[in-house]
JSON list of C-alpha atoms in Angstrom, two decimals:
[
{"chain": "A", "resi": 154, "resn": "UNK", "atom": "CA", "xyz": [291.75, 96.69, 198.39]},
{"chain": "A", "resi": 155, "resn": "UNK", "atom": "CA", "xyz": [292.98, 99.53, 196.01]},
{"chain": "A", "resi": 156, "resn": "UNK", "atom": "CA", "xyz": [293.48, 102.15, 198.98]},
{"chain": "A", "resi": 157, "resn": "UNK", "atom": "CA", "xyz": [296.35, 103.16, 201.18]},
{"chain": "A", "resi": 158, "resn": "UNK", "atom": "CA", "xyz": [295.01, 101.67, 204.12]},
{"chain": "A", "resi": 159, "resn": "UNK", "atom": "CA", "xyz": [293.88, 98.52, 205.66]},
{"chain": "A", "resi": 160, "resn": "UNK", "atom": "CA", "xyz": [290.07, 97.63, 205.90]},
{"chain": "A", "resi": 161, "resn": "UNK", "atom": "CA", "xyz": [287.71, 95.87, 207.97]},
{"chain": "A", "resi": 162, "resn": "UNK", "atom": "CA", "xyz": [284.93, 94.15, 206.57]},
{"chain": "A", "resi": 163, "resn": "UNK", "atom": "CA", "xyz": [283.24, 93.78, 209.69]},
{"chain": "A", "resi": 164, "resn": "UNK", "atom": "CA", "xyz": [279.19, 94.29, 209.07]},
{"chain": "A", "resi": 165, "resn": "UNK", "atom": "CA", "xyz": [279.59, 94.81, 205.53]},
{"chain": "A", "resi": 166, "resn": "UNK", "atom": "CA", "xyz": [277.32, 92.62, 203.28]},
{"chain": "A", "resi": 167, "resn": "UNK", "atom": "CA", "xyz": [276.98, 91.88, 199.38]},
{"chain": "A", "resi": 168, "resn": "UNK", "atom": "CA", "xyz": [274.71, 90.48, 197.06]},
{"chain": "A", "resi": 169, "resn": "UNK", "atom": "CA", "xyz": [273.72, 89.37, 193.79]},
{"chain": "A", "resi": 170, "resn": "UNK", "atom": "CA", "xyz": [272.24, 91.24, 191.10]},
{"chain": "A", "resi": 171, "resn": "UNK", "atom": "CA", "xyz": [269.37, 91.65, 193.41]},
{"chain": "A", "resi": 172, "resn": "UNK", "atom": "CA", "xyz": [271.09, 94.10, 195.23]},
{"chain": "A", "resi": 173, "resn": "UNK", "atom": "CA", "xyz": [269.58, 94.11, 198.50]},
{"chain": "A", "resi": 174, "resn": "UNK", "atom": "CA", "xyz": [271.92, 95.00, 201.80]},
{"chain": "A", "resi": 175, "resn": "UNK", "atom": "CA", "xyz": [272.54, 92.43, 204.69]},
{"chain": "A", "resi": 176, "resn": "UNK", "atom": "CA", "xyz": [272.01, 88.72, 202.26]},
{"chain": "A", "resi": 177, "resn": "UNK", "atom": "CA", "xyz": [275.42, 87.78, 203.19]},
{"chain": "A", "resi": 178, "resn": "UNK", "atom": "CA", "xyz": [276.87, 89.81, 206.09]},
{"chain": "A", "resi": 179, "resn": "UNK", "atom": "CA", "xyz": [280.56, 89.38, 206.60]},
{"chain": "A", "resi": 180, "resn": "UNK", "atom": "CA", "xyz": [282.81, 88.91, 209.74]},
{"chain": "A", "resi": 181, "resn": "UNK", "atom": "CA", "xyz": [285.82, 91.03, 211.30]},
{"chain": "A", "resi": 182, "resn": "UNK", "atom": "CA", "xyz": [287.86, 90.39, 208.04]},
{"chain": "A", "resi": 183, "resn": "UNK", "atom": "CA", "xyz": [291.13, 92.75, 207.75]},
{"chain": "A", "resi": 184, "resn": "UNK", "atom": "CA", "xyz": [292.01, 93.15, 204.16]},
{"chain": "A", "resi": 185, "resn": "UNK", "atom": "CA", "xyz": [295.61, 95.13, 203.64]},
{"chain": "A", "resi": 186, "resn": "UNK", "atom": "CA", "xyz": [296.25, 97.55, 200.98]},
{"chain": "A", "resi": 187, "resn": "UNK", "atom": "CA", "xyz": [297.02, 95.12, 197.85]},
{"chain": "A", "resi": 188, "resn": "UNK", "atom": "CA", "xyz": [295.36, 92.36, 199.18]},
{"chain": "A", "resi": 189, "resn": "UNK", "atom": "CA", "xyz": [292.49, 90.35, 197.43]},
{"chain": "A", "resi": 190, "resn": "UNK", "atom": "CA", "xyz": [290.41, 87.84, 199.61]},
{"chain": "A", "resi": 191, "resn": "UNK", "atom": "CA", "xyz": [288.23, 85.13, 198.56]},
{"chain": "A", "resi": 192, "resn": "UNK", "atom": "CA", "xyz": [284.98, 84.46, 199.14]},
{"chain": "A", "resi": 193, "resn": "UNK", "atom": "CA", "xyz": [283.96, 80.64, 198.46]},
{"chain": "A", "resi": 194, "resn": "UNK", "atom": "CA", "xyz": [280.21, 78.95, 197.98]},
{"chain": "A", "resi": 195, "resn": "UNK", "atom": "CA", "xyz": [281.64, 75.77, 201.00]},
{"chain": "A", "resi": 196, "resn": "UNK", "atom": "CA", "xyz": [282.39, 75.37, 204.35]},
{"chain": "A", "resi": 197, "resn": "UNK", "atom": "CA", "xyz": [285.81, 76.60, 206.15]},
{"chain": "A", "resi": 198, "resn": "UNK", "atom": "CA", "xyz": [286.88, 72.76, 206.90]},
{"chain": "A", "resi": 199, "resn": "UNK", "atom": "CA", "xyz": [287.04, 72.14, 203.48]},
{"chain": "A", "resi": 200, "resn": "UNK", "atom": "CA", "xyz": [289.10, 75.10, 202.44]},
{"chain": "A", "resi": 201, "resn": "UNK", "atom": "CA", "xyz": [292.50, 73.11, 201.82]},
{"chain": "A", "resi": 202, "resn": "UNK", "atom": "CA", "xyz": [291.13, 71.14, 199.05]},
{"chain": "A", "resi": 203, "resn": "UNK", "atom": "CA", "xyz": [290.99, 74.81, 197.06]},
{"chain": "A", "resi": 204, "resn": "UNK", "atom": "CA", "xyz": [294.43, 75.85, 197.88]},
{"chain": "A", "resi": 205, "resn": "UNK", "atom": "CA", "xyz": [295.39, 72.71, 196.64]},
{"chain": "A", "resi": 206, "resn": "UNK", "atom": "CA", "xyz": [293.23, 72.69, 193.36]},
{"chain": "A", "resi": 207, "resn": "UNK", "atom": "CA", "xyz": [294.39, 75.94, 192.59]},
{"chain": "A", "resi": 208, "resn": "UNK", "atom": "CA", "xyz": [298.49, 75.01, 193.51]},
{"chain": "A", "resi": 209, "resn": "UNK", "atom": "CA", "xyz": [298.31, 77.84, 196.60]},
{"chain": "A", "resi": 210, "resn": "UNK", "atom": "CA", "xyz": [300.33, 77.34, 199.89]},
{"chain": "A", "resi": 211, "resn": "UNK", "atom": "CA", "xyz": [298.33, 77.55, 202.93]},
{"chain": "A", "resi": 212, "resn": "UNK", "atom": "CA", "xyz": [298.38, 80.89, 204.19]},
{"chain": "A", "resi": 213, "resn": "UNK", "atom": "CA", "xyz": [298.86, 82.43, 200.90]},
{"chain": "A", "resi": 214, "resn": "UNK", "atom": "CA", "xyz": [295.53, 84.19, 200.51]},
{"chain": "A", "resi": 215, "resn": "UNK", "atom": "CA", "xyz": [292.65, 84.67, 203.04]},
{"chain": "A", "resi": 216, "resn": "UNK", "atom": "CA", "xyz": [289.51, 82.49, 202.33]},
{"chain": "A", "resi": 217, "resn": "UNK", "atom": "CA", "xyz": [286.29, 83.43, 203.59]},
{"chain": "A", "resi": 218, "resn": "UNK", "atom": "CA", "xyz": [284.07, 80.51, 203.44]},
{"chain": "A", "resi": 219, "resn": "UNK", "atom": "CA", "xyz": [280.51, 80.15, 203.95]},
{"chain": "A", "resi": 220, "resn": "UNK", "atom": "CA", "xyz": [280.11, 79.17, 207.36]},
{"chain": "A", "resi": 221, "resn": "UNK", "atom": "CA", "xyz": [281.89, 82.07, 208.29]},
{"chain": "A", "resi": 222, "resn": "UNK", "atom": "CA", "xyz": [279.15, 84.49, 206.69]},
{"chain": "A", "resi": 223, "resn": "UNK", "atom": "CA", "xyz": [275.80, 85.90, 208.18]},
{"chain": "A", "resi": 224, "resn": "UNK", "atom": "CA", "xyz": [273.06, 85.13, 205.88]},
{"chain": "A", "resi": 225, "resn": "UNK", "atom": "CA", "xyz": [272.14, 83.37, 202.57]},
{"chain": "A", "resi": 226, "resn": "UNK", "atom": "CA", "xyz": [275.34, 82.77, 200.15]},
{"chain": "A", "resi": 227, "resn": "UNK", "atom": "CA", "xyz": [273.90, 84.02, 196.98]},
{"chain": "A", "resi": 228, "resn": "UNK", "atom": "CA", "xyz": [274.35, 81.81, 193.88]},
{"chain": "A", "resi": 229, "resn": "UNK", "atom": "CA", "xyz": [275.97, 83.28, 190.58]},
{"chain": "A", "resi": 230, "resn": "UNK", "atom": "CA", "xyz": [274.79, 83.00, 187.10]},
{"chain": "A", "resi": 231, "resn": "UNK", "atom": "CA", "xyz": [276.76, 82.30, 184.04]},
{"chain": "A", "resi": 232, "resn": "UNK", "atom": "CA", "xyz": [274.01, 83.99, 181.82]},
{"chain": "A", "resi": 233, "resn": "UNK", "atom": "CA", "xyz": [274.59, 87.63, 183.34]},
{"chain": "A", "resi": 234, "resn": "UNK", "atom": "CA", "xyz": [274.47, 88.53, 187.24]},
{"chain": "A", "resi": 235, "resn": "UNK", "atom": "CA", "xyz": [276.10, 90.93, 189.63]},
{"chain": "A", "resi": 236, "resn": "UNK", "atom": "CA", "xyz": [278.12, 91.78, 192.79]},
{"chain": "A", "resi": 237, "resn": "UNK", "atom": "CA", "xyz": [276.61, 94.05, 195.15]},
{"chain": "A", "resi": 238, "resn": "UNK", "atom": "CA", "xyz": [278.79, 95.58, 198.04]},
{"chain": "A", "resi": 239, "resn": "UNK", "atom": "CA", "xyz": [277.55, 97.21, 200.85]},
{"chain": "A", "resi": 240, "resn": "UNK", "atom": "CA", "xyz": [278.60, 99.05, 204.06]},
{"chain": "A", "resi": 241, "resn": "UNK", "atom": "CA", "xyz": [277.96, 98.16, 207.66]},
{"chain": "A", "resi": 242, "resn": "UNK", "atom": "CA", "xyz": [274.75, 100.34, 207.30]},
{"chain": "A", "resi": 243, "resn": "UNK", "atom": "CA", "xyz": [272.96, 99.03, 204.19]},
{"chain": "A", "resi": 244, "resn": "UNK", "atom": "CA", "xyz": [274.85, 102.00, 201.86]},
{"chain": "A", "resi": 245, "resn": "UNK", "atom": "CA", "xyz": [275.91, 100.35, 198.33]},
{"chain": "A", "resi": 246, "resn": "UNK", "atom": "CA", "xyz": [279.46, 100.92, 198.01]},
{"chain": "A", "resi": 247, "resn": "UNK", "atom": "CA", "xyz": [279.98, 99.12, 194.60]},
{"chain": "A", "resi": 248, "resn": "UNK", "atom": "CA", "xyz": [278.81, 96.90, 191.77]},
{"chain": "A", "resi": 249, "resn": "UNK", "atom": "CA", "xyz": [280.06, 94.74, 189.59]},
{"chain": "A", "resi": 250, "resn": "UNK", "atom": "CA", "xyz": [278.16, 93.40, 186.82]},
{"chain": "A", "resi": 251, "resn": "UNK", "atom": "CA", "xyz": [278.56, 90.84, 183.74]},
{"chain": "A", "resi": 252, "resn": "UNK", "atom": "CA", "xyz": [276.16, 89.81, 181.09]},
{"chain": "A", "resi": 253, "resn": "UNK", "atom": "CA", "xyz": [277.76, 86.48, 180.51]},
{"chain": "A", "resi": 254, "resn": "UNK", "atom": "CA", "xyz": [279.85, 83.77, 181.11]},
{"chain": "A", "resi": 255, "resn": "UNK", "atom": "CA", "xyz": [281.19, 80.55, 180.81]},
{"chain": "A", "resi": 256, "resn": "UNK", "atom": "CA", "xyz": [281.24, 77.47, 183.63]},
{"chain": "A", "resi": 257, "resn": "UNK", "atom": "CA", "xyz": [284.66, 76.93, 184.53]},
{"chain": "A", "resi": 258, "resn": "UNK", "atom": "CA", "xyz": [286.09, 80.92, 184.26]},
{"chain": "A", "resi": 259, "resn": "UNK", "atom": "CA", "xyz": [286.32, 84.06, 186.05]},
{"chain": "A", "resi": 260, "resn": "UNK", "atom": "CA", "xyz": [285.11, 86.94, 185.35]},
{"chain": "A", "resi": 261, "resn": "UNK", "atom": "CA", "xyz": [287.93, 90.14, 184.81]},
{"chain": "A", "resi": 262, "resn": "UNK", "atom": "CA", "xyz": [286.91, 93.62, 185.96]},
{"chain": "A", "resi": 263, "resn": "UNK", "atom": "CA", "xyz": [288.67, 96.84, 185.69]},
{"chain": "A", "resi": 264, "resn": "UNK", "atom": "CA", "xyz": [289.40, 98.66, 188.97]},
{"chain": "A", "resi": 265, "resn": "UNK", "atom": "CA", "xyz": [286.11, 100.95, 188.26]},
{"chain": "A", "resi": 266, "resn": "UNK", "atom": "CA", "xyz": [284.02, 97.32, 188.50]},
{"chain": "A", "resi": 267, "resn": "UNK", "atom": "CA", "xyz": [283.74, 97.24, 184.32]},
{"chain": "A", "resi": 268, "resn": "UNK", "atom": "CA", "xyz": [283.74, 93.60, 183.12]},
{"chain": "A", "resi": 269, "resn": "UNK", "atom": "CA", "xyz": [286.48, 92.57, 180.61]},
{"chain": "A", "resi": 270, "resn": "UNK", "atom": "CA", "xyz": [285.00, 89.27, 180.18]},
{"chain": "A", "resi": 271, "resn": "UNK", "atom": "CA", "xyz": [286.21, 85.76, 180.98]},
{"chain": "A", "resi": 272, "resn": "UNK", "atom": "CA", "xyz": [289.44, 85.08, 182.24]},
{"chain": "A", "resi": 273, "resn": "UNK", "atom": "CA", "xyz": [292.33, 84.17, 180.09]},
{"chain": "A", "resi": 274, "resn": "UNK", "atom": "CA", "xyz": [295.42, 81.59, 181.16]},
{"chain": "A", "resi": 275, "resn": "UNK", "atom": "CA", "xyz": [298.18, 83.51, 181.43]},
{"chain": "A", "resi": 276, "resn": "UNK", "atom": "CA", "xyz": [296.68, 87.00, 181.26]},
{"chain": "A", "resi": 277, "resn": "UNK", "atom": "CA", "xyz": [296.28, 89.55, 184.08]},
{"chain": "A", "resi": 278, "resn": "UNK", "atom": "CA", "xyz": [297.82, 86.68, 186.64]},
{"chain": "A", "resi": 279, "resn": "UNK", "atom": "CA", "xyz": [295.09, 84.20, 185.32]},
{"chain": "A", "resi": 280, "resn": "UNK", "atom": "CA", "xyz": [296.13, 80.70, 185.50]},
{"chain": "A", "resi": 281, "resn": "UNK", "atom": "CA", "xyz": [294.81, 76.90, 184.90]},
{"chain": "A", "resi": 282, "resn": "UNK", "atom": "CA", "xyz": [293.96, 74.89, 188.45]},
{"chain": "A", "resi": 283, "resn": "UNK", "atom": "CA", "xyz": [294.53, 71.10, 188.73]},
{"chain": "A", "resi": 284, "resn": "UNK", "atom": "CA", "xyz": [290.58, 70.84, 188.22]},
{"chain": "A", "resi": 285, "resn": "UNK", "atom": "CA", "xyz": [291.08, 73.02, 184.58]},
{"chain": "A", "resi": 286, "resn": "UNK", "atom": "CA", "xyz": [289.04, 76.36, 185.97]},
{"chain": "A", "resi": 287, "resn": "UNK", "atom": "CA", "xyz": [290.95, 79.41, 184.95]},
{"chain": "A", "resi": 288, "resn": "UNK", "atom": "CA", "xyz": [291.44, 82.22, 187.42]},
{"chain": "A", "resi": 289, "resn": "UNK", "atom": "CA", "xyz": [293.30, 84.37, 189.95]},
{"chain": "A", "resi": 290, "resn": "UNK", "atom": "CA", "xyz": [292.08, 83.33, 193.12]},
{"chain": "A", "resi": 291, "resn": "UNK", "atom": "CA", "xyz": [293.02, 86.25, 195.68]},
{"chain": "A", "resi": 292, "resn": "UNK", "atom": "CA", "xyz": [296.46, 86.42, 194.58]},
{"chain": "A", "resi": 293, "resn": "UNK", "atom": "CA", "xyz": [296.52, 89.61, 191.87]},
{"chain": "A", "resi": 294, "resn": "UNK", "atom": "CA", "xyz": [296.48, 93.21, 192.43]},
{"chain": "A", "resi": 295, "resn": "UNK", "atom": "CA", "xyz": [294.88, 94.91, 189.43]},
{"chain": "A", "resi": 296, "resn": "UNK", "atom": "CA", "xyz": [296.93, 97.67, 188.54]},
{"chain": "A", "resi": 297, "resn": "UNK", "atom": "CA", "xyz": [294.58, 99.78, 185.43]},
{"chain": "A", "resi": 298, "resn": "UNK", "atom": "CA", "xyz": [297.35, 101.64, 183.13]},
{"chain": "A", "resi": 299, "resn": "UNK", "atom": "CA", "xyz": [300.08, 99.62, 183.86]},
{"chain": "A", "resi": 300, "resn": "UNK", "atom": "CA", "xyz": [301.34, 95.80, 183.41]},
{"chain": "A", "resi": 301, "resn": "UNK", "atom": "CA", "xyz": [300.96, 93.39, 185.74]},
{"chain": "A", "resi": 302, "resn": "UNK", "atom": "CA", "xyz": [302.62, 90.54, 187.50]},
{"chain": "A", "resi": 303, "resn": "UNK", "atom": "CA", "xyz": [301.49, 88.17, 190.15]},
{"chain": "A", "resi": 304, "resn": "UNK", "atom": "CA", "xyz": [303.81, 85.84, 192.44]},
{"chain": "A", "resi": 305, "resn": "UNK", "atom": "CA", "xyz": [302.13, 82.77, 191.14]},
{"chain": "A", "resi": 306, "resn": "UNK", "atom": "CA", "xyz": [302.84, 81.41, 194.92]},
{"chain": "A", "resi": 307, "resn": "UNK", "atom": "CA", "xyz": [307.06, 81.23, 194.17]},
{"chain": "A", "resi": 308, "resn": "UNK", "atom": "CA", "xyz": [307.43, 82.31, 197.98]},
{"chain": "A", "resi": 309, "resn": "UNK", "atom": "CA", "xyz": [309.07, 79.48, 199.75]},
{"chain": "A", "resi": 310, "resn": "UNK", "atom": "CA", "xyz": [309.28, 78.46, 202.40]},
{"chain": "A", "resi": 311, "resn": "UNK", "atom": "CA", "xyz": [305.94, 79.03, 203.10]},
{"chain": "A", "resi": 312, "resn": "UNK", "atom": "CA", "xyz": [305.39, 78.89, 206.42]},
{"chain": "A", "resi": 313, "resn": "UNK", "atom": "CA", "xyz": [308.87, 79.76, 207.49]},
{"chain": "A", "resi": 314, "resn": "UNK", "atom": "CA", "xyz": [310.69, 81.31, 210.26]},
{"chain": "A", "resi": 315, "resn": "UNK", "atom": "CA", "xyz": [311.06, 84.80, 209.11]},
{"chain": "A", "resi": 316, "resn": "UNK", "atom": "CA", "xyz": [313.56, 83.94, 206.25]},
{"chain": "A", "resi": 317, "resn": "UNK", "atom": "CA", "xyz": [312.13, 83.05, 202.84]},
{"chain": "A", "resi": 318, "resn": "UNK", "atom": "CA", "xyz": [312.97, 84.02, 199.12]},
{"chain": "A", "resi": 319, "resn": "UNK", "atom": "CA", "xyz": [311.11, 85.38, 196.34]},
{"chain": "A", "resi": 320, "resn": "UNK", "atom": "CA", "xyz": [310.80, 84.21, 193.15]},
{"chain": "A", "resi": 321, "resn": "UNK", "atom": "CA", "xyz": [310.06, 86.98, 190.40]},
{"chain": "A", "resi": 322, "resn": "UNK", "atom": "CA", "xyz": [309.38, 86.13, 186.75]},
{"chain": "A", "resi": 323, "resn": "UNK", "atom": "CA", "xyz": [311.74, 88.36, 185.05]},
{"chain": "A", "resi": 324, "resn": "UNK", "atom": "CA", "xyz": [315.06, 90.52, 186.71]},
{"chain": "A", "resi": 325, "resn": "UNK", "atom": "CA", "xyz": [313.23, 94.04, 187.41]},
{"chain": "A", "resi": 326, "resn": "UNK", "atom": "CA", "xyz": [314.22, 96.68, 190.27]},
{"chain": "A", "resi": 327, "resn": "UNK", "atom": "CA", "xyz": [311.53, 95.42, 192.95]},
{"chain": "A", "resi": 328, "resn": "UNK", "atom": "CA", "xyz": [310.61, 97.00, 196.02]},
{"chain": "A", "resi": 329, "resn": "UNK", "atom": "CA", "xyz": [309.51, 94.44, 198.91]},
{"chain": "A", "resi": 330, "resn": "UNK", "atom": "CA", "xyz": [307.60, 95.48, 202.21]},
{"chain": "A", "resi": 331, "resn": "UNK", "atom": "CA", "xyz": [306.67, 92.98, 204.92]},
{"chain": "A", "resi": 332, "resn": "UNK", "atom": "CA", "xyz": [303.29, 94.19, 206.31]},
{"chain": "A", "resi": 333, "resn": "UNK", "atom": "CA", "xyz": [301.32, 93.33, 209.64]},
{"chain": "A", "resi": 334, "resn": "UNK", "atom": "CA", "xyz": [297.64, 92.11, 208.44]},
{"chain": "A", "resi": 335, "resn": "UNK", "atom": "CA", "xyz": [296.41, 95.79, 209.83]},
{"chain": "A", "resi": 336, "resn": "UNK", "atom": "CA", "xyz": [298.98, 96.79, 206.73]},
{"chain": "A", "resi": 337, "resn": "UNK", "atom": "CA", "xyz": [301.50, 98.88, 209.09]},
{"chain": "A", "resi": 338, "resn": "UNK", "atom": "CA", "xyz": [305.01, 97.85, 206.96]},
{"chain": "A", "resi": 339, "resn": "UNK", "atom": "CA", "xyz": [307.59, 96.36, 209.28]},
{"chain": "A", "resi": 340, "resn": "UNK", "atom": "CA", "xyz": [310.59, 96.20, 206.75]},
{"chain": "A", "resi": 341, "resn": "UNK", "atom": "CA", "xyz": [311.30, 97.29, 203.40]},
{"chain": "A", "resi": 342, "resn": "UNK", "atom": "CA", "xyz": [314.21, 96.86, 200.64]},
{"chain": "A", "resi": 343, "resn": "UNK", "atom": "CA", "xyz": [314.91, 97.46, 197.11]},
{"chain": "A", "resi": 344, "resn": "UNK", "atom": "CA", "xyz": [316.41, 94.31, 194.97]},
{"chain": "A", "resi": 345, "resn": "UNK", "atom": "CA", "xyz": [317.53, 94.09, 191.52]},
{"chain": "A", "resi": 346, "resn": "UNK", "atom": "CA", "xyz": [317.12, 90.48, 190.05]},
{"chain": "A", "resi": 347, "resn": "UNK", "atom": "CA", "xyz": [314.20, 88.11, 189.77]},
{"chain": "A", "resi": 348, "resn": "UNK", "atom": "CA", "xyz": [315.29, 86.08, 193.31]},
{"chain": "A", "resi": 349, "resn": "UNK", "atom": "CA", "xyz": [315.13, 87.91, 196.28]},
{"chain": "A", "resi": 350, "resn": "UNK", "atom": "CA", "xyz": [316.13, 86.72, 199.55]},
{"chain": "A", "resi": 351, "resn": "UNK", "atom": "CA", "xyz": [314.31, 88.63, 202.78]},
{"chain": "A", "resi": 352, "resn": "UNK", "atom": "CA", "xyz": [314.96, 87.90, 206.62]},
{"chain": "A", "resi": 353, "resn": "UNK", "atom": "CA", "xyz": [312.38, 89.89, 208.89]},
{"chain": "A", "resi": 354, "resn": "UNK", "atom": "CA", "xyz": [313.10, 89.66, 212.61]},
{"chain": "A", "resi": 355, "resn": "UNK", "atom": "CA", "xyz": [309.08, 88.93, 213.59]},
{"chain": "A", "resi": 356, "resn": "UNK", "atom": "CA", "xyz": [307.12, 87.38, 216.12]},
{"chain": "A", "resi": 357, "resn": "UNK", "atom": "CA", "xyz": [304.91, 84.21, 215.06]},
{"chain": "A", "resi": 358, "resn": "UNK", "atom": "CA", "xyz": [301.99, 84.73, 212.75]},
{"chain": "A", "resi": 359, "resn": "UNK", "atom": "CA", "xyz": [300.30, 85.86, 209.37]},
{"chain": "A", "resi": 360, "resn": "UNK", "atom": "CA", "xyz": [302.14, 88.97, 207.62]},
{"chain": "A", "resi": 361, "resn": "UNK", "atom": "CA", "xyz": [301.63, 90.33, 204.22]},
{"chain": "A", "resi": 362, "resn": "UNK", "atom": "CA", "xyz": [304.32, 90.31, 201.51]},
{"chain": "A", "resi": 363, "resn": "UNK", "atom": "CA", "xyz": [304.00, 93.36, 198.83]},
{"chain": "A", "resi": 364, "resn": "UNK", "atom": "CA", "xyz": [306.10, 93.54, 195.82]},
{"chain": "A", "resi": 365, "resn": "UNK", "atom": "CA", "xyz": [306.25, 96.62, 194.02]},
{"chain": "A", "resi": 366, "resn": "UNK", "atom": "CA", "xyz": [308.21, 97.68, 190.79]},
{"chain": "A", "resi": 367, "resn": "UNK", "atom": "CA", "xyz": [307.52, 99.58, 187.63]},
{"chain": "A", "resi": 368, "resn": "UNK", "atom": "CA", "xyz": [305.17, 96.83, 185.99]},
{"chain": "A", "resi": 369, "resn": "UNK", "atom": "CA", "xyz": [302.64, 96.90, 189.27]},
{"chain": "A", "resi": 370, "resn": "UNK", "atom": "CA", "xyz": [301.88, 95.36, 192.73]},
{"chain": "A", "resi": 371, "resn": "UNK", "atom": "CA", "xyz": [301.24, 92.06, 193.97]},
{"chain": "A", "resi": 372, "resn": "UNK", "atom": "CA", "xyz": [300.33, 91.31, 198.01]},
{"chain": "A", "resi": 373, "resn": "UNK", "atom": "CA", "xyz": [300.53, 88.02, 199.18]},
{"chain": "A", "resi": 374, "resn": "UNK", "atom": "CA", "xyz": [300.50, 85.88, 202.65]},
{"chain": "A", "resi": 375, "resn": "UNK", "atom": "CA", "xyz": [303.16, 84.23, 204.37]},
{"chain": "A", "resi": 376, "resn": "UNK", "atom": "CA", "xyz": [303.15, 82.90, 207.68]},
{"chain": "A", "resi": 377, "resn": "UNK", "atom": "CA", "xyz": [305.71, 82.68, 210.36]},
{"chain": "A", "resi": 378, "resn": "UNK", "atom": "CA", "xyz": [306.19, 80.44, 212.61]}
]
């Protein structure tokens, strides 16, 4: 989600390169300014054994599995395809499309949906899982024109209790905001230094993390208990 404001998937489908509305419908899915979600070819009962493979604590990105779709899951080809996105009434929002790629990577696209080809370890928040895919499952926040970080899932602890540090890659001047999942910010602080420490007085649940600072913006999950 690029914009300002929080968004509900609810009704809205995508496709495949064959472009037609309603394939795979989704569910009431809130997805906060910042926030990437995944959307993964297996059932929700399984979804643990990805967070693991890809080194992600539970809670740290919203996974919307198969099960929990309307419709077909479409299948994607490594020798060109597409991503269709459409609105609760059939209206094509916006498209992604590649002309190849290669088993075992993502695919990169700009913020206008333009491929940049397969994903690189260590480039644009890309990274190596245990099962040697390379990706950035959910957990970047493109950010054209400007350099980009990612948290790489250094929030800990993860759950917690409404106190929980951050661990930055380099010493910057960061600004953090602790988010509802509708995206309404709850707390916010400026930090110098690559460790920062946050305690949010919150009621139990899911809230969103975003970490802003001249380099770009990362969103992440953290739950409370």
């Amino acid at each position: 989600n690029y914009g300002d404001t929080a968004v509900d998937l609810a009704g809205m489908s995508w496709d495949d390169e064959s472009g037609i509305s309603g394939t795979s419908t989704f569910p009431s899915v809130t997805v906060a300014p910042g926030e990437a979600i995944v959307v993964w070819d297996d059932v929700a009962a399984n979804e643990d054994s990805l967070l693991v493979s890809w080194k992600l604590y539970p809670g740290s990105v919203q996974v919307i599995s198969t099960d929990e779709l309307t419709g077909s899951f479409p299948s994607l080809s490594q020798n060109g395809d597409g991503v269709y996105l459409f609105d609760a009434a059939g209206i094509e929002l916006t498209k992604s499309e590649y002309i190849s790629g290669t088993a075992g990577y993502s695919i990169e696209f700009d913020t206008t949906g333009a491929s940049l080809g397969n994903a690189v370890d260590g480039v644009n928040g890309a990274y190596t899982s245990l099962n040697g895919d390379v990706g950035s499952p959910g957990n970047l926040t493109p950010n054209t024109g400007a350099g980009e970080f990612t948290l790489n899932g250094r929030i800990y602890p993860n759950p917690n209790t409404g106190q929980f540090n951050i661990e930055m890659d380099r010493t910057d001047n960061y600004t953090v905001e602790v988010m509802d999942v509708r995206g309404a910010v709850l707390s916010r602080m400026t930090v110098e230094g690559n460790t920062i420490s946050v305690d949010v007085n919150v009621s139990a649940g899911m809230y969103l993390v975003r970490v802003s600072s001249a380099r770009g913006t990362v969103t992440q999950r953290v739950q409370v208990l």
